[in-house]
mmCIF file of N, CA, C and O in Angstrom:
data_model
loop_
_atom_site.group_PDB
_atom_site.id
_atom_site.type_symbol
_atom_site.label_atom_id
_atom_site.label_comp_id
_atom_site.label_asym_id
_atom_site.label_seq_id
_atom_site.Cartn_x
_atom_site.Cartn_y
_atom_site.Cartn_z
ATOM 1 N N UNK I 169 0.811 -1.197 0.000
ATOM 2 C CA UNK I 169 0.000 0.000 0.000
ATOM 3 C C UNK I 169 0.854 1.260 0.000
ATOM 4 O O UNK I 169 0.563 2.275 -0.633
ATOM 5 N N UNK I 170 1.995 1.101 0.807
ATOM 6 C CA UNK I 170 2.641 2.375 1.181
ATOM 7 C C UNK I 170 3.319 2.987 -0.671
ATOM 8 O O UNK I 170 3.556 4.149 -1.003
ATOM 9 N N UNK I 171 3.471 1.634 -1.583
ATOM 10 C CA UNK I 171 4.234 1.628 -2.928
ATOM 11 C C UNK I 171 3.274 2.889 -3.795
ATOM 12 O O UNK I 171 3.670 3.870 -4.425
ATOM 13 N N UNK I 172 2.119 2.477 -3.568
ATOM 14 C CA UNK I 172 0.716 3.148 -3.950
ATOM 15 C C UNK I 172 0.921 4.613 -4.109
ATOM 16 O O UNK I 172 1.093 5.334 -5.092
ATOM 17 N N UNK I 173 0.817 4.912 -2.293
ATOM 18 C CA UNK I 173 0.805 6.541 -1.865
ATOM 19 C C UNK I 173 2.174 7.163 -2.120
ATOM 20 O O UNK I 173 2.289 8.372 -1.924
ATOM 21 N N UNK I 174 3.259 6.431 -2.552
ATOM 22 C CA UNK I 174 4.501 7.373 -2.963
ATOM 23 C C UNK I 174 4.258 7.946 -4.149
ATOM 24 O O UNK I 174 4.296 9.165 -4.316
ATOM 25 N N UNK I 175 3.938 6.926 -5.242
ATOM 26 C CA UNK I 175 3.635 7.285 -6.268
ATOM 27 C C UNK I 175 2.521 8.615 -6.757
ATOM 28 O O UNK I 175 2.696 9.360 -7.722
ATOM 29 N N UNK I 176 1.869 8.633 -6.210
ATOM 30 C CA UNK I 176 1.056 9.933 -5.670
ATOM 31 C C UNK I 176 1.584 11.340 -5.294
ATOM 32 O O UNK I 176 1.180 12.427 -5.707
ATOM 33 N N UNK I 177 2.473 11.101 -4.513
ATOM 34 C CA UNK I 177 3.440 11.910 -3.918
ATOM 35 C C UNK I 177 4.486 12.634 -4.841
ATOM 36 O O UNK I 177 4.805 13.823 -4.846
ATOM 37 N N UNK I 178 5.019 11.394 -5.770
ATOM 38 C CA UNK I 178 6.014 11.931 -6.712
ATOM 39 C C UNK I 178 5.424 12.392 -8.018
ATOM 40 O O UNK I 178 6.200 12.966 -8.782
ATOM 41 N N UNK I 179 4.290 12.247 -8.362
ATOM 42 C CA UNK I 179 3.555 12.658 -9.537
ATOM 43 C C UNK I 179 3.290 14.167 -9.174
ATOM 44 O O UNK I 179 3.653 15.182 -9.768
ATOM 45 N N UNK I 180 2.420 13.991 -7.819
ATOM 46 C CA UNK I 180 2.236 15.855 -7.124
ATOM 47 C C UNK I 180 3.411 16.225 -7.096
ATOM 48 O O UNK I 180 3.360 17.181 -7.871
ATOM 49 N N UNK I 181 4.409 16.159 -6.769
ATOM 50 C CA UNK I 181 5.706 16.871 -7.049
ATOM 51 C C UNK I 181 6.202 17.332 -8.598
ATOM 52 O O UNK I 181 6.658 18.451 -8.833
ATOM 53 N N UNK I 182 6.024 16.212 -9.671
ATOM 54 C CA UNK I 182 6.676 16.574 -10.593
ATOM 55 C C UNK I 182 5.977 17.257 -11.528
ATOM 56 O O UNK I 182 6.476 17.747 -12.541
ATOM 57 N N UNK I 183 4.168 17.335 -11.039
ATOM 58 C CA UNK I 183 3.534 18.564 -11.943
ATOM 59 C C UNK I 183 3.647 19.656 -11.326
ATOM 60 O O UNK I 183 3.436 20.658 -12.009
ATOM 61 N N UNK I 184 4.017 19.867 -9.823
ATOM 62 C CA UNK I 184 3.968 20.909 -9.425
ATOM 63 C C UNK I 184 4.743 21.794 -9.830
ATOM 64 O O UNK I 184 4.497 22.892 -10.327
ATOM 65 N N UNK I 185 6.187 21.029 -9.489
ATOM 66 C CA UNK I 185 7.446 21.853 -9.841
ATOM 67 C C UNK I 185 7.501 21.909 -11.422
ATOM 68 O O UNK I 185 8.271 22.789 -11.805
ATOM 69 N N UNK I 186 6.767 21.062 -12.643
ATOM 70 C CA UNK I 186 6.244 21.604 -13.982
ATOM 71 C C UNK I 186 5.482 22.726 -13.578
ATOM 72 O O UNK I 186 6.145 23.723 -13.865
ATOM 73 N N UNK I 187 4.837 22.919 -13.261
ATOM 74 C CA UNK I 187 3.630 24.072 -13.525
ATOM 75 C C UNK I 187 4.244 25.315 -12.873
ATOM 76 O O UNK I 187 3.804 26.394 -13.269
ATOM 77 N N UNK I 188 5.592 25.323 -11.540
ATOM 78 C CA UNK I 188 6.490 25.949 -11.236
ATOM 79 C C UNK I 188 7.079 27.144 -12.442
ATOM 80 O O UNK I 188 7.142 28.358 -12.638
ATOM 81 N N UNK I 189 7.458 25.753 -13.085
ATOM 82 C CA UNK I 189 8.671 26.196 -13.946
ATOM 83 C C UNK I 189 8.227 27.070 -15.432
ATOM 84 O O UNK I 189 8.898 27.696 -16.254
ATOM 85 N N UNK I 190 7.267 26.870 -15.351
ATOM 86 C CA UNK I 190 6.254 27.052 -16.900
ATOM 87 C C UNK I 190 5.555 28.532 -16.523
ATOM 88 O O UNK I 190 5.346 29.408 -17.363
ATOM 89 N N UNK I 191 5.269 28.627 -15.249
ATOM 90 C CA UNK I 191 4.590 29.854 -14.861
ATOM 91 C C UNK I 191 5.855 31.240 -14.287
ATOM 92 O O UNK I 191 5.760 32.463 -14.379
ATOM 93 N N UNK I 192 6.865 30.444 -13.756
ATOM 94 C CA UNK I 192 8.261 31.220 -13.989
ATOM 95 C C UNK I 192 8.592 31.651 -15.281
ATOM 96 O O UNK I 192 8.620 32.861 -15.509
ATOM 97 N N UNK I 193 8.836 30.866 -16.125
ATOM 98 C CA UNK I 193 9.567 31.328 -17.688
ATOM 99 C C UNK I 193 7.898 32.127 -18.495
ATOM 100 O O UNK I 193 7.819 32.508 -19.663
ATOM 101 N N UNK I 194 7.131 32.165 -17.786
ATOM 102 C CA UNK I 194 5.976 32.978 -18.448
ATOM 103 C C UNK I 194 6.318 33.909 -18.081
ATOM 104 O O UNK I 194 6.713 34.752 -18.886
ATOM 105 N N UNK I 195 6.316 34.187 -16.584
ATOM 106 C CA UNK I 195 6.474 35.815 -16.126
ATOM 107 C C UNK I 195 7.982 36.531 -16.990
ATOM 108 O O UNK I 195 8.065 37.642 -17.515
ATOM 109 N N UNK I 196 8.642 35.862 -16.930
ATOM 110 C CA UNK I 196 10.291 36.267 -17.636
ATOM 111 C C UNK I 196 10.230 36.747 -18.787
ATOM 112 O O UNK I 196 10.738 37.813 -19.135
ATOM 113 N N UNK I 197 9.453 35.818 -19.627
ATOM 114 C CA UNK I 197 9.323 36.599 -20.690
ATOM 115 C C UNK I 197 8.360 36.946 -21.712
ATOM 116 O O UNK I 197 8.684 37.144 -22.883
ATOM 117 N N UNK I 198 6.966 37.035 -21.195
ATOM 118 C CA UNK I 198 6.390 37.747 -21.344
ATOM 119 C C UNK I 198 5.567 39.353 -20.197
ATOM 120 O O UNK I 198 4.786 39.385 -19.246
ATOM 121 N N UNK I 199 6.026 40.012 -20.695
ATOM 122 C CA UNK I 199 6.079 41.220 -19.953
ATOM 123 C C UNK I 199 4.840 41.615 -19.360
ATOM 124 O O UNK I 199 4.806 42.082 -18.222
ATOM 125 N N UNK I 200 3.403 41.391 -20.353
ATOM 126 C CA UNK I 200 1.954 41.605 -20.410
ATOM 127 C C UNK I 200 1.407 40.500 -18.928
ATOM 128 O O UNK I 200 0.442 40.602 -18.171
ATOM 129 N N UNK I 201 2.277 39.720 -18.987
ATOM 130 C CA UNK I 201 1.622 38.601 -17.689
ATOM 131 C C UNK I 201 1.469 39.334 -16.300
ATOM 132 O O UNK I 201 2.404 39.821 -15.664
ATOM 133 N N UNK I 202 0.370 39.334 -15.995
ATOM 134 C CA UNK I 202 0.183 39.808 -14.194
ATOM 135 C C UNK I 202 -0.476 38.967 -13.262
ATOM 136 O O UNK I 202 -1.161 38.051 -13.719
ATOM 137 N N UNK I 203 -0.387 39.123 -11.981
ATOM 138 C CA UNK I 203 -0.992 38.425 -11.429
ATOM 139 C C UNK I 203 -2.549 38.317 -11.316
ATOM 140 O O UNK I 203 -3.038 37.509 -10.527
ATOM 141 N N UNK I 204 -3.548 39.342 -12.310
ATOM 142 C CA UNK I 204 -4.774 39.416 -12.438
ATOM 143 C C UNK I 204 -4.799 37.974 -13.553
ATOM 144 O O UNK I 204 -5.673 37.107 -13.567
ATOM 145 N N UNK I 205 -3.843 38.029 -14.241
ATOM 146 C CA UNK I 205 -3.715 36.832 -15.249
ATOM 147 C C UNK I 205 -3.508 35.423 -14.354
ATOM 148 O O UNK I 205 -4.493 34.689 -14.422
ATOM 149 N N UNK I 206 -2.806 35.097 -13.827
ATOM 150 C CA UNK I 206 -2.701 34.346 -13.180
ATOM 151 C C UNK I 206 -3.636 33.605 -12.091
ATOM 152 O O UNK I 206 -3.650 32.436 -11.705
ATOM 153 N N UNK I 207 -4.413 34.735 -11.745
ATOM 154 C CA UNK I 207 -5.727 35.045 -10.835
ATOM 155 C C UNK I 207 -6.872 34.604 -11.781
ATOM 156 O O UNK I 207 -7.918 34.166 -11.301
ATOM 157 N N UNK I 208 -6.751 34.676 -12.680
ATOM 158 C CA UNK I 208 -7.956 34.373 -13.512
ATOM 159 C C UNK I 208 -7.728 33.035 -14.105
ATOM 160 O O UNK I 208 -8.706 32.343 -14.385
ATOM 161 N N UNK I 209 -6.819 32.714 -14.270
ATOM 162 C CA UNK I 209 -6.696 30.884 -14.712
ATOM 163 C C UNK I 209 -6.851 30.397 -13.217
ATOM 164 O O UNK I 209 -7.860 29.734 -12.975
ATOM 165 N N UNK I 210 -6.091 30.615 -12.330
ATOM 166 C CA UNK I 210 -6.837 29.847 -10.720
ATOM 167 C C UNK I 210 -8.041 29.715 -10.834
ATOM 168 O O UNK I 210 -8.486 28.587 -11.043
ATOM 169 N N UNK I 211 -9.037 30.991 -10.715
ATOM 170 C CA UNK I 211 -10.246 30.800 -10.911
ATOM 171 C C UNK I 211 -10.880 29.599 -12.120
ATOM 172 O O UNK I 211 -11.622 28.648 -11.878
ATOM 173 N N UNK I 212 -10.373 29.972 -13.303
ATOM 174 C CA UNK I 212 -11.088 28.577 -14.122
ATOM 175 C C UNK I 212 -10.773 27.359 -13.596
ATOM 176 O O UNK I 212 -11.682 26.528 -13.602
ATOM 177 N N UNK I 213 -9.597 27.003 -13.091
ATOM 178 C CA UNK I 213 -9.238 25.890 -12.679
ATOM 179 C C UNK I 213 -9.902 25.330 -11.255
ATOM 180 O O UNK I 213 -10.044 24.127 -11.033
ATOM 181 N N UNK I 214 -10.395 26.678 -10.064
ATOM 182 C CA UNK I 214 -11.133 26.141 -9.251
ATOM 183 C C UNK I 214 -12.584 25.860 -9.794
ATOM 184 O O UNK I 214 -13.536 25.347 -9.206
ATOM 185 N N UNK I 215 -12.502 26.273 -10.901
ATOM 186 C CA UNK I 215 -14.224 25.901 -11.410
ATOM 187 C C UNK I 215 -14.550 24.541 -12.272
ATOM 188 O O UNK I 215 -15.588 23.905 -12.454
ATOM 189 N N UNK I 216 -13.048 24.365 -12.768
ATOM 190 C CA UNK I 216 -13.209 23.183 -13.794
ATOM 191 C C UNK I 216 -12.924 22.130 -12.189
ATOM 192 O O UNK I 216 -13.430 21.011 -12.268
ATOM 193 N N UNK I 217 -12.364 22.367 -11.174
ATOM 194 C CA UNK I 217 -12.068 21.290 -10.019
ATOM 195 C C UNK I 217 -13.384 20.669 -9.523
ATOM 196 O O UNK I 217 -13.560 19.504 -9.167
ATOM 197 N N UNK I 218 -14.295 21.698 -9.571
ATOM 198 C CA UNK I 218 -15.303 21.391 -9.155
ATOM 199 C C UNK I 218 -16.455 21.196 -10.099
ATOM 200 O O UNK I 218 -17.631 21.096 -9.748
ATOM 201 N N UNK I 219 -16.137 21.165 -10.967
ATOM 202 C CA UNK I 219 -17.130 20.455 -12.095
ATOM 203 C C UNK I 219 -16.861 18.941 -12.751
ATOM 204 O O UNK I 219 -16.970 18.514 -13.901
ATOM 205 N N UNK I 220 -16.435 18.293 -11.417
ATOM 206 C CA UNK I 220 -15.895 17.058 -11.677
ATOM 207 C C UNK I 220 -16.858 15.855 -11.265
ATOM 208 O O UNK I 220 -16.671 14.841 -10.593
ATOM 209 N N UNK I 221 -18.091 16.435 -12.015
ATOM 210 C CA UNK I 221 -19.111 15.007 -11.363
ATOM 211 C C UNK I 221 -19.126 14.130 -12.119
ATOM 212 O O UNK I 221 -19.880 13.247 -11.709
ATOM 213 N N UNK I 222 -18.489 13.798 -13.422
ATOM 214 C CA UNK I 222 -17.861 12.314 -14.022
ATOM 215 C C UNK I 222 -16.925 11.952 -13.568
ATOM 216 O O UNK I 222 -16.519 10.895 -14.050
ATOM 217 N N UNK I 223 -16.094 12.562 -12.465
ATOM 218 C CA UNK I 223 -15.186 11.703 -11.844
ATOM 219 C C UNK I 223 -13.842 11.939 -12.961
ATOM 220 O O UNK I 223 -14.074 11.714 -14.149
ATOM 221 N N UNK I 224 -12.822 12.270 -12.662
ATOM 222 C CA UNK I 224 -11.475 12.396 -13.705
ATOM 223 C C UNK I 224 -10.767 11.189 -13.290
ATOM 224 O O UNK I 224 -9.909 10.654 -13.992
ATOM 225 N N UNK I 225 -11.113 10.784 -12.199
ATOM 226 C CA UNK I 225 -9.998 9.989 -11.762
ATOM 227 C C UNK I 225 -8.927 10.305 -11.053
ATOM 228 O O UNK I 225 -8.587 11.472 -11.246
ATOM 229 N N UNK I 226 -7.880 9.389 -9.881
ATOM 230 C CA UNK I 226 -6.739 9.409 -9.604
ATOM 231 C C UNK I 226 -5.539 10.316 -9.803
ATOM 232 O O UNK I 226 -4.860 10.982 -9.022
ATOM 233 N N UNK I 227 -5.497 10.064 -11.451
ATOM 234 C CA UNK I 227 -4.439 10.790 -11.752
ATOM 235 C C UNK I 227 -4.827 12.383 -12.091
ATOM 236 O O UNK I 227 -4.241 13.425 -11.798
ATOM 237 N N UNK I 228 -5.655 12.215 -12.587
ATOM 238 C CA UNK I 228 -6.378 13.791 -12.570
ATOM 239 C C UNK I 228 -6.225 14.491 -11.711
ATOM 240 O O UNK I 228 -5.534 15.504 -11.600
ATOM 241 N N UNK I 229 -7.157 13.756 -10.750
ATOM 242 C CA UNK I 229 -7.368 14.926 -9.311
ATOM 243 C C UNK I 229 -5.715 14.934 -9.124
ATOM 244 O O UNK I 229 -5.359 16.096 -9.317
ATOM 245 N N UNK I 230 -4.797 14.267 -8.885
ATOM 246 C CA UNK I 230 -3.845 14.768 -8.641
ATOM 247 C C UNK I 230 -3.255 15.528 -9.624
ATOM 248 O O UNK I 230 -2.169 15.933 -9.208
ATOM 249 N N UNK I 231 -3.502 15.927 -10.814
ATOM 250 C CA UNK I 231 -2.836 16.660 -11.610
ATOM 251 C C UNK I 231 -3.163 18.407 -11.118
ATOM 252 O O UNK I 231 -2.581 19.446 -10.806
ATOM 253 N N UNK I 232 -5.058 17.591 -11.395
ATOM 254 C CA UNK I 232 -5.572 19.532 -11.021
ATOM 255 C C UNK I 232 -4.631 20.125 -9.440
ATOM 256 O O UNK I 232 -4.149 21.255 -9.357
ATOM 257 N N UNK I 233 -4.528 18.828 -8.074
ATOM 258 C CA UNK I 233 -4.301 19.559 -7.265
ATOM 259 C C UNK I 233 -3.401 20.323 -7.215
ATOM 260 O O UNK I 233 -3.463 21.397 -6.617
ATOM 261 N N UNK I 234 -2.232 19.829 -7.946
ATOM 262 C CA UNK I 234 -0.755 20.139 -8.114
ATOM 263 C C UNK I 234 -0.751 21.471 -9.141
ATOM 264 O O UNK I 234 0.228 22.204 -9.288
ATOM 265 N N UNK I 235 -1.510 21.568 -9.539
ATOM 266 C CA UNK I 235 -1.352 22.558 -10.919
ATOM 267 C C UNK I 235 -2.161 23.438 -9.997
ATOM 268 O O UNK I 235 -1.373 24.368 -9.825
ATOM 269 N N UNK I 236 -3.272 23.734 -9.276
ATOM 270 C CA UNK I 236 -4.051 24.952 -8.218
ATOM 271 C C UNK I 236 -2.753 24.729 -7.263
ATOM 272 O O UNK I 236 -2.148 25.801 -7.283
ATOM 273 N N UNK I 237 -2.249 24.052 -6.659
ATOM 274 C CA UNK I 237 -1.258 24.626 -5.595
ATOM 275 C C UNK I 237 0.050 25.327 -6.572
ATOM 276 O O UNK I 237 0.616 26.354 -6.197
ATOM 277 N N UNK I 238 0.252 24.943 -7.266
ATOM 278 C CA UNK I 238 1.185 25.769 -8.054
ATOM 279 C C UNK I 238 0.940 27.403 -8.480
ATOM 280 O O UNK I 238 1.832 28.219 -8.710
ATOM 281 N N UNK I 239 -0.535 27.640 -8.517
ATOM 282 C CA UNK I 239 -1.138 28.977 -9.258
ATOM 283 C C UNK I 239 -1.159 29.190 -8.267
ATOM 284 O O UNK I 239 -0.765 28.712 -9.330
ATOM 285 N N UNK I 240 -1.198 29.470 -6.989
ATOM 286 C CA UNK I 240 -1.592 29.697 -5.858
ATOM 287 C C UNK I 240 -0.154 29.928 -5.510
ATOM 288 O O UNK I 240 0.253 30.954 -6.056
ATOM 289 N N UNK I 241 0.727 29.341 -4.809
ATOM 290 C CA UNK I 241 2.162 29.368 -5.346
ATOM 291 C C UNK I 241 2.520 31.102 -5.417
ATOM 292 O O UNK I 241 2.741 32.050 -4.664
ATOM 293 N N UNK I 242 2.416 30.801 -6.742
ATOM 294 C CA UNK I 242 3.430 31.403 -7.497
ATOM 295 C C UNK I 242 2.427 33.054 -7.278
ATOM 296 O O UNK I 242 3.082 34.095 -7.241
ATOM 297 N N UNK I 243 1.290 33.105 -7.185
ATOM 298 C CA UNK I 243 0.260 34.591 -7.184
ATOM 299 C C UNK I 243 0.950 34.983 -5.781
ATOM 300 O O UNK I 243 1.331 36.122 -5.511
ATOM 301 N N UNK I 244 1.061 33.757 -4.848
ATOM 302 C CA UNK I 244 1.526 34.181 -3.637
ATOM 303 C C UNK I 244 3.190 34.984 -3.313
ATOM 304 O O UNK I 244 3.663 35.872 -2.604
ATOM 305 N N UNK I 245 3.532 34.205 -4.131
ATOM 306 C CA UNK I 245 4.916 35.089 -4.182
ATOM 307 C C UNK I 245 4.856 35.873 -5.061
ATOM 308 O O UNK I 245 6.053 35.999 -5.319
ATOM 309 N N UNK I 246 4.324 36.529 -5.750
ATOM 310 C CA UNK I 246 4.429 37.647 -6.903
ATOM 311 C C UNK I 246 3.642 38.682 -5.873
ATOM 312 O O UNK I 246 3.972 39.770 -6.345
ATOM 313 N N UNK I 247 2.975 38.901 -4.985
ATOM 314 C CA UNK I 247 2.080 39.451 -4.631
ATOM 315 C C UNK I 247 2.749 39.601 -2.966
ATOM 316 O O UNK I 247 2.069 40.236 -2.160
ATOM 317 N N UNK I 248 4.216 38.938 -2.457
ATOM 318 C CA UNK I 248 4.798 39.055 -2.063
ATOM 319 C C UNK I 248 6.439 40.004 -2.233
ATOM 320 O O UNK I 248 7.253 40.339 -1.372
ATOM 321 N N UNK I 249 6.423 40.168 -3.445
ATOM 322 C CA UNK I 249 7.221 40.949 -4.119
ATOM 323 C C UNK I 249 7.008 42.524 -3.940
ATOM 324 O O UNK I 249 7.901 43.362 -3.812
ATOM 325 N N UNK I 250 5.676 42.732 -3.959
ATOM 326 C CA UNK I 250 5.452 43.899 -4.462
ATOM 327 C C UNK I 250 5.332 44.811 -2.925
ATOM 328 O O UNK I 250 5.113 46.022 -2.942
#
């Protein structure tokens, strides 16, 4: 069982730190990106999270979680910057 929940663990890690890295090299170089932008894909994404009454599955839900803690993340430190 424990083989199970790692795997879980390392998938949430490696979209996170993807969705990290993708939302870093956005801000870099594109100039137009703000955190109202960023703020507004969270929002679709807490709406598509919860419009999940077919069920995505396993790997899903762990994709969306990792990809909202990442937008969340990253608004948080940009909004820490300023």
């Amino acid at each position: 069982m424990a083989s199970s929940v790692d795997w879980w663990d390392v998938k949430y890690e490696e979209i996170f730190e993807q969705e990290i890295r993708g939302l870093t090299r956005r801000r870099e170089s594109d100039p137009a990106c703000t955190v109202t932008d960023l703020e507004g894909v969270l929002r679709h994404l807490y709406h598509m999270d919860g419009a999940d009454w077919t069920g995505r599955g396993e790997l899903q839900d762990i994709t969306m979680a990792a990809t909202i803690a990442a937008y969340e993340y990253m608004i948080a430190q940009w909004k820490a910057e300023k």
